[in-house]
Amino acid sequence: MLGFRLERSPAPLWVRSLIPLIAVAITFLIVSVLILIAGAHPGEAFYELLINPLTRPTARAEILVKATPLLLTGVAVAFAFAGGYYNIGAEGQLYAGAVAAAWAGTQLHEQPALVAIPVMLVCGFAAGMLWALPPAILRIRLGVDEVVTTLLLNSVMLFFVSALLNGPWRDPISNWPQSPTIAASAQFPQLFARTRIHLGFLVAVLALLAFWWIFTRTRFGLELRAAGLGREAARFMGVRVGRVVLIAALISGGIAGLAGVSEVAGTHYHLIDALSPGYGYTAIIIATLGATTAPGVLMATLFLALVDIGILSASRQLNIPVYLGDIIQACLLLVALATLLLNRYSLRRSQP
Amino acid sequence: MPVLEMQGITKRFGPLLANDQIDLTVEPNEIHALLGENGAGKTTLMKILYGLYQPDAGSILIDNRPVRFRSPASAIAHGIGYVSQHFSLVPTLTVAENIVLGYEGRSLLQRREMEQIVHETAQRFGFNNIPPDALVRDLSVGQQQRVEILKALYRDCRVLILDEPTAVLTPQDAANLFETLLDLRARHLSVIMITHKLEEVMAISQQVTVLRHGRVVGRRRTSETNPTDLANLMVGRSTAAVTRKANHQASTASALNVRDLWLQDRRGVALLRGVSLTVNQGEIVGVAGVAGNGQSELVGVLSGMIAPDRGTVEVRGNALKLGDPRAFNRARVGRIPEDRLKGVVSDLTVAQNLALEQMEDFSRAGHVDYKRIEQHAERLIREFQIKARPGDRARTLSGGNIQKIILARALARDPVVVIAAQPTRGLDIGATEYVHQKLLEQKERGAGVLLVSEDLDELLMLSDRIVVMFKGEITGRLDATTATPETIGLLMAGGQQDRQANAISAQPLSGRDHAGLPT
Ligand SMILES: Nc1ncnc2c1ncn2[C@@H]1O[C@H](COP(=O)(O)OP(=O)(O)O)[C@@H](O)[C@H]1O
Ligand SMILES: [Mg+2]
């Protein structure tokens, strides 16, 4: 009998760099089975899912629209993860930014876009930061596990938004649970004619570039990586681990807040309950698959956005449930986490 | 007929040949010492015997029948018991639970029954003073070790493996352990005891196998050998007379001044009790002691990693902010940590690890100059003969080369003080000599070096003065030129130094002959 055993040594580099691809391959295998059960042909389904969207200009544009919040939250989460701070709260921080944008956006009727938009971005960033602050302080001062606190604060924020929308912010005109529409000057302009790609995409790309630059060029980036990869050793070498992690946690919250601003000002023009279908959680998949590097995050984001758009056409054409898209995401995360173990362990054939 | 034979066992870890064609034969009623320096491959061999590692080649015979252990469960089934260096007890469970749980077929016992069974097993083997209902976390280290042994006995082991059992014990506990082992032998068990202490081998074993660099370099009947012979085999050179490499030439200006350090752990147990010492410029002061007597904590404080409850540390007369590694960095205290993996971030590159301590020099306005970091690394790699490229991840390096990175970083900036904790632990002889030479160089150029080591030969060879720690206190201060292993050994065991006579009175230590103390 062939046996395999895990040994506690890192897999060779070429294996580790294949991890995301392996994760994708295994996921496709699992999903193929589900597609067969749903009564479609996996080949056709994958064509609709992954290739077809790329052939149509409107679908290509929609991928970038979808990628906008994902890229922002993905960068946000990757930023924190890289420092060994497991911010699971990007969803809540996104809504914090959205609330700030919805508020600021309605106060800025008199202002030109050049003032209104930056003010909104700053407000959103600050709100995301503020929402990320308590868990970060609890973790650094008292060692409270941030996975739990940031996760729980997501629910708190969602209930707060619900309360706002059903109470003071309920739209007086439509009476829907949605905030009043933001000022026209505060709405993000389209980047390309006849598409829904908006300024938020540019913001997201800038955030990604900033992330890349900080990580590969600055002292803070190097110290953050050191803190994330080896807390004690980093401290031994004189890195102020607490400070570095706090700043990373706050920047992470701020960038997630920008995702909220972008959704309010770029797509919906008001705050709604269902602003995010879980971008903050998908971001965890993105950061993990992307191995917390800028190129990795970009690739993972585009891939997940593609799946999100592709599943719509696949389900229309082949009559398979759209939930398959969620299943693909969930599988990717599980498989990615499992294969990530190869970072620490390597699989050895044991002797027959 | 031997109970156990291992033949031609070979095990590689990547490029490292940890076990190279090892043969080992254990007879019934035998205490078999497996002797070798750190890193010789002793633990690896025993983990193979216990089914934790699979050998790349070789075979194992029990009662002349070939066996293959895919897991500890099958090793246990064949009567192998293993007490590892790091205990595998669950601190929050009782002694009885720890012993019985996990042993197939007997996991659904009532608490009472369980305690009864454990009690009987303990009685059968003459283990007193281990209450089956006590929580493991409330036991002393010596008692915990007994629980581990009892666990193996309960599983009907015929060959008991002990991996460096005395490393964590007080001399008293060590003596007790040896009595137990002799007793087990009288009950027809065989014992394999891993150690790197010659006296223990002489005191208790009947047969010795000596490993060096993964190979068997000698097999002896204990009655037909002596410590010098074993030492020669073990290290490949004669340590009979330690040649002092140091000659005392310290100035009287102090480099490091430590005053009245006190430290308690969370449970209020005192770890440091008023430690004071001075290291002069151009001097190496050695710190001796059995592991766990406060040396680690002292090093922690003097590296800036631990803030003591009380006390001061001055470097050339300037008091440092304690518990802040940056303050020690800035005062040019070169630090070699006890655990070298806590000194480097293993997933960062060699160059980054060499630079992180002095980022002020490698960044401007927050912007890192990676080019200069790389040049800096290249220079140190050349100077310290590190076998690595600047861009290699630290984790891909051997222990000796990681140690050289730490050494290079600690010594690169002309330190005023060097804190070297176990700087040669696990290194091969070449690397060890290299580290020694570097420390002597530092002393020559006027740094004050504090050398904490468990290796007495190393301390005697390099130090100008030696202090001995026992239970968080400095219990002896000796001049290295007149100190002998015997005097230091007695102090390490809790003996008191009589200041006037400079003589040492040992505390009564029953069974000292077994423990054969002075190292
Ligand atoms: N799991 C492992 N992976 C890689 N190297 C190892 C592993 N275990 C031990 N080694 C290496 O093998 C050598 C022998 O180690 P070990 O058997 O623990 O020595 P000893 O117990 O004699 O001190 C050392 O160089 C050690 O670093
Ligand atoms: Mg060992």
CSV table of C-alpha atoms in Angstrom, one decimal, chain A residues 135-257:
chain,number,residue,atom,x,y,z
A,135,PRO,CA,-10.2,45.0,18.2
A,136,ALA,CA,-6.7,46.1,17.3
A,137,ILE,CA,-6.2,47.7,20.7
A,138,LEU,CA,-7.7,44.8,22.5
A,139,ARG,CA,-5.4,42.5,20.7
A,140,ILE,CA,-2.2,44.5,21.2
A,141,ARG,CA,-2.8,45.6,24.8
A,142,LEU,CA,-4.6,42.5,26.2
A,143,GLY,CA,-4.0,39.8,23.7
A,144,VAL,CA,-7.6,39.3,22.9
A,145,ASP,CA,-8.0,37.2,19.8
A,146,GLU,CA,-8.8,39.5,16.9
A,147,VAL,CA,-10.4,36.7,14.8
A,148,VAL,CA,-13.3,36.6,17.3
A,149,THR,CA,-13.7,40.4,17.9
A,150,THR,CA,-13.4,41.5,14.3
A,151,LEU,CA,-15.9,38.8,13.2
A,152,LEU,CA,-18.4,39.8,15.9
A,153,LEU,CA,-18.2,43.5,15.1
A,154,ASN,CA,-19.4,42.6,11.6
A,155,SER,CA,-22.8,41.7,13.0
A,156,VAL,CA,-22.8,44.7,15.2
A,157,MET,CA,-22.2,46.9,12.2
A,158,LEU,CA,-24.9,45.2,10.1
A,159,PHE,CA,-27.5,45.7,12.8
A,160,PHE,CA,-26.5,49.3,13.1
A,161,VAL,CA,-27.0,49.8,9.4
A,162,SER,CA,-30.3,48.1,9.6
A,163,ALA,CA,-31.4,50.3,12.4
A,164,LEU,CA,-30.3,53.4,10.5
A,165,LEU,CA,-32.1,52.4,7.3
A,166,ASN,CA,-35.3,51.4,9.1
A,167,GLY,CA,-35.2,54.4,11.4
A,168,PRO,CA,-33.7,57.9,10.9
A,169,TRP,CA,-32.3,57.3,7.4
A,170,ARG,CA,-35.3,55.6,5.7
A,171,ASP,CA,-35.7,57.3,2.4
A,172,PRO,CA,-38.6,59.8,2.9
A,173,ILE,CA,-39.5,59.8,-0.8
A,174,SER,CA,-39.7,56.1,-1.7
A,175,ASN,CA,-40.1,54.9,2.0
A,176,TRP,CA,-37.7,52.0,1.2
A,177,PRO,CA,-35.2,51.1,3.8
A,178,GLN,CA,-32.4,52.9,2.0
A,179,SER,CA,-30.6,56.2,2.7
A,180,PRO,CA,-31.3,59.3,0.7
A,181,THR,CA,-29.5,59.5,-2.6
A,182,ILE,CA,-26.1,61.2,-2.4
A,183,ALA,CA,-25.3,64.5,-4.1
A,184,ALA,CA,-24.7,64.3,-7.8
A,185,SER,CA,-21.3,65.8,-7.4
A,186,ALA,CA,-20.4,63.1,-4.9
A,187,GLN,CA,-21.3,60.3,-7.3
A,188,PHE,CA,-18.2,58.6,-8.9
A,189,PRO,CA,-17.9,59.4,-12.6
A,190,GLN,CA,-17.7,56.6,-15.1
A,191,LEU,CA,-14.2,55.8,-16.3
A,192,PHE,CA,-15.3,54.5,-19.7
A,193,ALA,CA,-18.4,55.4,-21.7
A,194,ARG,CA,-21.2,52.9,-21.9
A,195,THR,CA,-19.8,50.8,-19.0
A,196,ARG,CA,-20.4,50.8,-15.3
A,197,ILE,CA,-16.7,51.0,-14.5
A,198,HIS,CA,-16.4,53.9,-12.2
A,199,LEU,CA,-13.8,55.9,-10.3
A,200,GLY,CA,-13.8,53.3,-7.5
A,201,PHE,CA,-11.8,51.0,-9.8
A,202,LEU,CA,-9.1,53.6,-10.1
A,203,VAL,CA,-9.1,53.9,-6.3
A,204,ALA,CA,-8.8,50.2,-6.0
A,205,VAL,CA,-5.9,50.0,-8.4
A,206,LEU,CA,-4.1,52.8,-6.5
A,207,ALA,CA,-4.7,51.0,-3.3
A,208,LEU,CA,-3.1,47.9,-4.8
A,209,LEU,CA,-0.1,49.9,-6.0
A,210,ALA,CA,0.3,51.5,-2.6
A,211,PHE,CA,0.1,48.0,-1.0
A,212,TRP,CA,2.8,46.8,-3.4
A,213,TRP,CA,5.0,49.8,-2.8
A,214,ILE,CA,4.8,49.7,0.9
A,215,PHE,CA,5.6,46.0,1.0
A,216,THR,CA,8.5,45.9,-1.3
A,217,ARG,CA,10.0,49.3,-0.8
A,218,THR,CA,9.4,50.7,2.7
A,219,ARG,CA,10.8,50.0,6.1
A,220,PHE,CA,7.4,49.7,7.5
A,221,GLY,CA,6.6,47.0,5.0
A,222,LEU,CA,9.6,45.0,5.8
A,223,GLU,CA,9.0,45.3,9.5
A,224,LEU,CA,5.4,44.4,9.1
A,225,ARG,CA,6.4,41.3,7.2
A,226,ALA,CA,8.9,40.4,9.8
A,227,ALA,CA,6.3,40.8,12.5
A,228,GLY,CA,3.9,38.6,10.6
A,229,LEU,CA,6.4,35.9,9.9
A,230,GLY,CA,8.0,35.7,13.2
A,231,ARG,CA,6.7,37.9,16.0
A,232,GLU,CA,9.3,37.1,18.7
A,233,ALA,CA,12.3,37.2,16.3
A,234,ALA,CA,11.1,40.5,14.9
A,235,ARG,CA,10.9,41.9,18.4
A,236,PHE,CA,14.3,40.6,19.2
A,237,MET,CA,15.7,42.5,16.2
A,238,GLY,CA,14.1,45.7,17.4
A,239,VAL,CA,10.9,45.8,15.4
A,240,ARG,CA,8.2,47.6,17.5
A,241,VAL,CA,5.7,44.8,16.8
A,242,GLY,CA,2.7,46.2,18.6
A,243,ARG,CA,3.0,49.6,16.9
A,244,VAL,CA,3.5,48.0,13.4
A,245,VAL,CA,0.6,45.7,13.8
A,246,LEU,CA,-1.7,48.4,15.1
A,247,ILE,CA,-0.9,50.6,12.1
A,248,ALA,CA,-1.5,47.7,9.7
A,249,ALA,CA,-4.8,46.9,11.3
A,250,LEU,CA,-5.9,50.5,11.0
A,251,ILE,CA,-4.8,50.8,7.3
A,252,SER,CA,-6.6,47.5,6.7
A,253,GLY,CA,-9.8,48.9,8.2
A,254,GLY,CA,-9.4,52.1,6.3
A,255,ILE,CA,-9.0,50.4,2.9
A,256,ALA,CA,-12.0,48.2,3.6
A,257,GLY,CA,-13.9,51.4,4.4
